PDB file of C-alpha atoms in Angstrom:
ATOM      1  CA  MET A   1     -10.143  52.982 -23.619  1.00 45.00           C
ATOM      2  CA  SER A   2     -10.016  49.728 -25.507  1.00 56.00           C
ATOM      3  CA  TYR A   3      -8.437  48.180 -22.429  1.00 61.00           C
ATOM      4  CA  ARG A   4     -11.479  48.976 -20.279  1.00 72.00           C
ATOM      5  CA  SER A   5     -14.021  48.058 -22.953  1.00 81.00           C
ATOM      6  CA  HIS A   6     -12.287  44.709 -23.434  1.00 86.00           C
ATOM      7  CA  TYR A   7     -12.677  43.880 -19.732  1.00 87.00           C
ATOM      8  CA  LYS A   8     -16.242  45.137 -19.773  1.00 88.00           C
ATOM      9  CA  ALA A   9     -17.024  42.830 -22.708  1.00 88.00           C
ATOM     10  CA  ILE A  10     -15.510  39.885 -20.842  1.00 91.00           C
ATOM     11  CA  TYR A  11     -17.486  40.849 -17.722  1.00 92.00           C
ATOM     12  CA  VAL A  12     -20.774  41.010 -19.668  1.00 92.00           C
ATOM     13  CA  GLN A  13     -19.999  37.696 -21.361  1.00 94.00           C
ATOM     14  CA  ASN A  14     -19.164  36.159 -17.961  1.00 95.00           C
ATOM     15  CA  ILE A  15     -22.501  37.309 -16.528  1.00 96.00           C
ATOM     16  CA  ALA A  16     -24.342  35.903 -19.567  1.00 96.00           C
ATOM     17  CA  LEU A  17     -22.531  32.560 -19.238  1.00 97.00           C
ATOM     18  CA  ARG A  18     -23.301  32.380 -15.514  1.00 97.00           C
ATOM     19  CA  ALA A  19     -27.001  33.008 -16.218  1.00 97.00           C
ATOM     20  CA  GLU A  20     -26.987  30.320 -18.910  1.00 97.00           C
ATOM     21  CA  ASN A  21     -25.184  27.950 -16.545  1.00 98.00           C
ATOM     22  CA  ALA A  22     -27.829  28.520 -13.846  1.00 97.00           C
ATOM     23  CA  ARG A  23     -30.603  27.932 -16.401  1.00 97.00           C
ATOM     24  CA  LEU A  24     -28.952  24.710 -17.606  1.00 97.00           C
ATOM     25  CA  ARG A  25     -28.439  23.473 -14.031  1.00 97.00           C
ATOM     26  CA  ALA A  26     -32.134  24.064 -13.292  1.00 97.00           C
ATOM     27  CA  GLU A  27     -33.072  22.226 -16.490  1.00 97.00           C
ATOM     28  CA  VAL A  28     -30.822  19.289 -15.597  1.00 97.00           C
ATOM     29  CA  SER A  29     -32.334  19.176 -12.114  1.00 97.00           C
ATOM     30  CA  GLU A  30     -35.873  19.130 -13.554  1.00 97.00           C
ATOM     31  CA  ASN A  31     -34.927  16.389 -16.020  1.00 97.00           C
ATOM     32  CA  GLN A  32     -33.355  14.305 -13.252  1.00 97.00           C
ATOM     33  CA  SER A  33     -36.430  14.590 -11.046  1.00 96.00           C
ATOM     34  CA  ALA A  34     -38.690  13.714 -13.999  1.00 96.00           C
ATOM     35  CA  TYR A  35     -36.472  10.706 -14.760  1.00 97.00           C
ATOM     36  CA  HIS A  36     -36.571   9.514 -11.141  1.00 96.00           C
ATOM     37  CA  GLN A  37     -40.363   9.850 -11.017  1.00 96.00           C
ATOM     38  CA  ALA A  38     -40.757   7.963 -14.299  1.00 96.00           C
ATOM     39  CA  ARG A  39     -38.368   5.259 -13.094  1.00 95.00           C
ATOM     40  CA  GLN A  40     -40.316   4.939  -9.827  1.00 94.00           C
ATOM     41  CA  ARG A  41     -43.582   4.533 -11.737  1.00 94.00           C
ATOM     42  CA  GLN A  42     -41.956   1.919 -13.996  1.00 92.00           C
ATOM     43  CA  ASP A  43     -40.576   0.023 -10.985  1.00 88.00           C
ATOM     44  CA  ASP A  44     -43.991   0.072  -9.305  1.00 87.00           C
ATOM     45  CA  THR A  45     -45.638  -1.207 -12.491  1.00 86.00           C
ATOM     46  CA  GLU A  46     -43.084  -4.011 -12.826  1.00 82.00           C
ATOM     47  CA  ARG A  47     -43.509  -4.911  -9.154  1.00 77.00           C
ATOM     48  CA  ARG A  48     -47.294  -5.108  -9.526  1.00 76.00           C
ATOM     49  CA  ARG A  49     -46.976  -7.123 -12.740  1.00 74.00           C
ATOM     50  CA  ALA A  50     -44.544  -9.557 -11.081  1.00 69.00           C
ATOM     51  CA  ARG A  51     -47.028 -10.132  -8.258  1.00 69.00           C
ATOM     52  CA  ALA A  52     -49.978 -10.502 -10.620  1.00 76.00           C
ATOM     53  CA  SER A  53     -48.634 -13.148 -13.000  1.00 82.00           C
ATOM     54  CA  CYS A  54     -46.657 -16.366 -12.716  1.00 84.00           C
ATOM     55  CA  LEU A  55     -42.994 -16.093 -13.621  1.00 80.00           C
ATOM     56  CA  SER A  56     -42.875 -19.482 -15.353  1.00 83.00           C
ATOM     57  CA  CYS A  57     -46.152 -19.700 -17.291  1.00 86.00           C
ATOM     58  CA  GLY A  58     -47.679 -16.213 -17.046  1.00 81.00           C
ATOM     59  CA  GLY A  59     -50.812 -17.463 -15.306  1.00 85.00           C
ATOM     60  CA  VAL A  60     -52.721 -15.751 -12.523  1.00 85.00           C
ATOM     61  CA  ILE A  61     -51.255 -16.135  -9.034  1.00 85.00           C
ATOM     62  CA  LEU A  62     -53.517 -16.183  -5.993  1.00 85.00           C
ATOM     63  CA  PRO A  63     -52.616 -15.708  -2.319  1.00 83.00           C
ATOM     64  CA  VAL A  64     -52.288 -18.884  -0.266  1.00 82.00           C
ATOM     65  CA  ALA A  65     -51.614 -19.457   3.425  1.00 77.00           C
ATOM     66  CA  VAL A  66     -48.292 -20.978   4.475  1.00 74.00           C
ATOM     67  CA  PHE A  67     -48.241 -22.587   7.912  1.00 74.00           C
ATOM     68  CA  ALA A  68     -45.824 -24.665   9.935  1.00 72.00           C
ATOM     69  CA  GLY A  69     -46.641 -27.511  12.286  1.00 73.00           C
ATOM     70  CA  HIS A  70     -49.076 -30.419  12.322  1.00 77.00           C
ATOM     71  CA  ARG A  71     -51.895 -29.022  14.467  1.00 75.00           C
ATOM     72  CA  SER A  72     -54.671 -28.003  12.108  1.00 74.00           C
ATOM     73  CA  GLY A  73     -56.589 -26.299  14.910  1.00 79.00           C
ATOM     74  CA  ASP A  74     -53.641 -24.111  15.934  1.00 77.00           C
ATOM     75  CA  PRO A  75     -51.367 -23.539  12.923  1.00 73.00           C
ATOM     76  CA  LEU A  76     -48.222 -21.409  13.206  1.00 72.00           C
ATOM     77  CA  PRO A  77     -47.491 -18.886  10.484  1.00 68.00           C
ATOM     78  CA  LEU A  78     -44.238 -19.783   8.768  1.00 66.00           C
ATOM     79  CA  ARG A  79     -41.482 -17.318   9.629  1.00 61.00           C
ATOM     80  CA  LEU A  80     -37.909 -16.886   8.513  1.00 58.00           C
ATOM     81  CA  SER A  81     -35.658 -16.183  11.488  1.00 55.00           C
ATOM     82  CA  THR A  82     -32.623 -14.890   9.594  1.00 51.00           C
ATOM     83  CA  ALA A  83     -33.916 -11.568   8.328  1.00 48.00           C
ATOM     84  CA  ARG A  84     -30.544  -9.869   8.735  1.00 54.00           C
ATOM     85  CA  PHE A  85     -31.107  -7.535   5.786  1.00 54.00           C
ATOM     86  CA  LEU A  86     -33.633  -5.498   7.798  1.00 55.00           C
ATOM     87  CA  ASP A  87     -30.814  -4.004   9.860  1.00 57.00           C
ATOM     88  CA  ARG A  88     -28.288  -2.018   7.824  1.00 60.00           C
ATOM     89  CA  ALA A  89     -25.612  -2.686  10.429  1.00 63.00           C
ATOM     90  CA  GLY A  90     -26.116  -6.446  10.032  1.00 58.00           C
ATOM     91  CA  GLY A  91     -27.009  -9.043  12.596  1.00 56.00           C
ATOM     92  CA  TYR A  92     -30.290 -10.757  13.274  1.00 55.00           C
ATOM     93  CA  THR A  93     -33.180  -8.422  13.938  1.00 55.00           C
ATOM     94  CA  HIS A  94     -36.392 -10.434  14.098  1.00 61.00           C
ATOM     95  CA  ALA A  95     -38.335 -13.048  12.185  1.00 63.00           C
ATOM     96  CA  SER A  96     -40.079 -12.122   8.939  1.00 65.00           C
ATOM     97  CA  LEU A  97     -43.416 -13.532   7.911  1.00 69.00           C
ATOM     98  CA  VAL A  98     -43.262 -15.659   4.766  1.00 72.00           C
ATOM     99  CA  ARG A  99     -46.075 -14.915   2.315  1.00 77.00           C
ATOM    100  CA  ALA A 100     -46.928 -17.126  -0.617  1.00 82.00           C
ATOM    101  CA  ARG A 101     -48.927 -17.085  -3.823  1.00 85.00           C
ATOM    102  CA  ALA A 102     -49.743 -20.073  -5.995  1.00 87.00           C
ATOM    103  CA  CYS A 103     -50.243 -20.074  -9.760  1.00 88.00           C
ATOM    104  CA  ALA A 104     -53.733 -21.131 -10.822  1.00 87.00           C
ATOM    105  CA  SER A 105     -52.370 -22.679 -14.057  1.00 88.00           C
ATOM    106  CA  CYS A 106     -49.176 -24.552 -13.232  1.00 89.00           C
ATOM    107  CA  GLY A 107     -49.336 -24.655  -9.409  1.00 85.00           C
ATOM    108  CA  LEU A 108     -45.924 -23.057  -8.870  1.00 86.00           C
ATOM    109  CA  ILE A 109     -45.707 -21.450  -5.427  1.00 85.00           C
ATOM    110  CA  HIS A 110     -44.088 -18.011  -5.250  1.00 82.00           C
ATOM    111  CA  HIS A 111     -42.712 -17.060  -1.816  1.00 80.00           C
ATOM    112  CA  PHE A 112     -42.247 -13.501  -0.547  1.00 75.00           C
ATOM    113  CA  LEU A 113     -40.899 -12.152   2.722  1.00 69.00           C
ATOM    114  CA  GLY A 114     -43.112  -9.791   4.710  1.00 64.00           C
ATOM    115  CA  LEU A 115     -40.551  -7.119   5.605  1.00 61.00           C
ATOM    116  CA  ASP A 116     -43.018  -4.516   6.858  1.00 55.00           C
ATOM    117  CA  ALA A 117     -44.329  -4.825  10.378  1.00 46.00           C
ATOM    118  CA  GLU A 118     -47.989  -5.000   9.414  1.00 45.00           C
ATOM    119  CA  ARG A 119     -47.872  -6.248   5.807  1.00 41.00           C
ATOM    120  CA  GLY A 120     -45.243  -7.786   3.565  1.00 38.00           C
ATOM    121  CA  PRO A 121     -43.846  -6.359   0.332  1.00 40.00           C
ATOM    122  CA  ALA A 122     -45.950  -8.765  -1.680  1.00 41.00           C
ATOM    123  CA  ALA A 123     -49.075  -8.161   0.367  1.00 42.00           C
ATOM    124  CA  ASP A 124     -51.930  -6.656  -1.578  1.00 45.00           C
ATOM    125  CA  GLU A 125     -55.486  -5.882  -0.626  1.00 43.00           C
ATOM    126  CA  ASP A 126     -56.578  -9.420  -1.469  1.00 44.00           C
ATOM    127  CA  ASP A 127     -54.209 -11.095   1.030  1.00 44.00           C
ATOM    128  CA  PRO A 128     -55.767 -12.447   4.225  1.00 39.00           C
TER     129      PRO A 128
END
């Protein structure tokens, strides 16, 4: 009988270890999702902070218009025609709008590419 009880003990221990393994996998999954959410919030905060302050002096940056051409009555928005990183396969897709912000303290101009169709990545509610 010890032969059968030995296998039964191993079987019970195996079931207990499988249950613990499933519990630990669920805990790891929850911790990973919590980490990814916290990292996303931190990235969003850093992105907003980078757009709100000057990188060289820490001053306030304000949106400015960037135009090409000499006709003041009919200005052309400045575009970058080599936005190849929009297409994962490579190649030239279309032109991206160039957005800019200028520092109120030092005058440094920060340029951003508008990758979205309607608004750029640096576009906030205060952009024209």
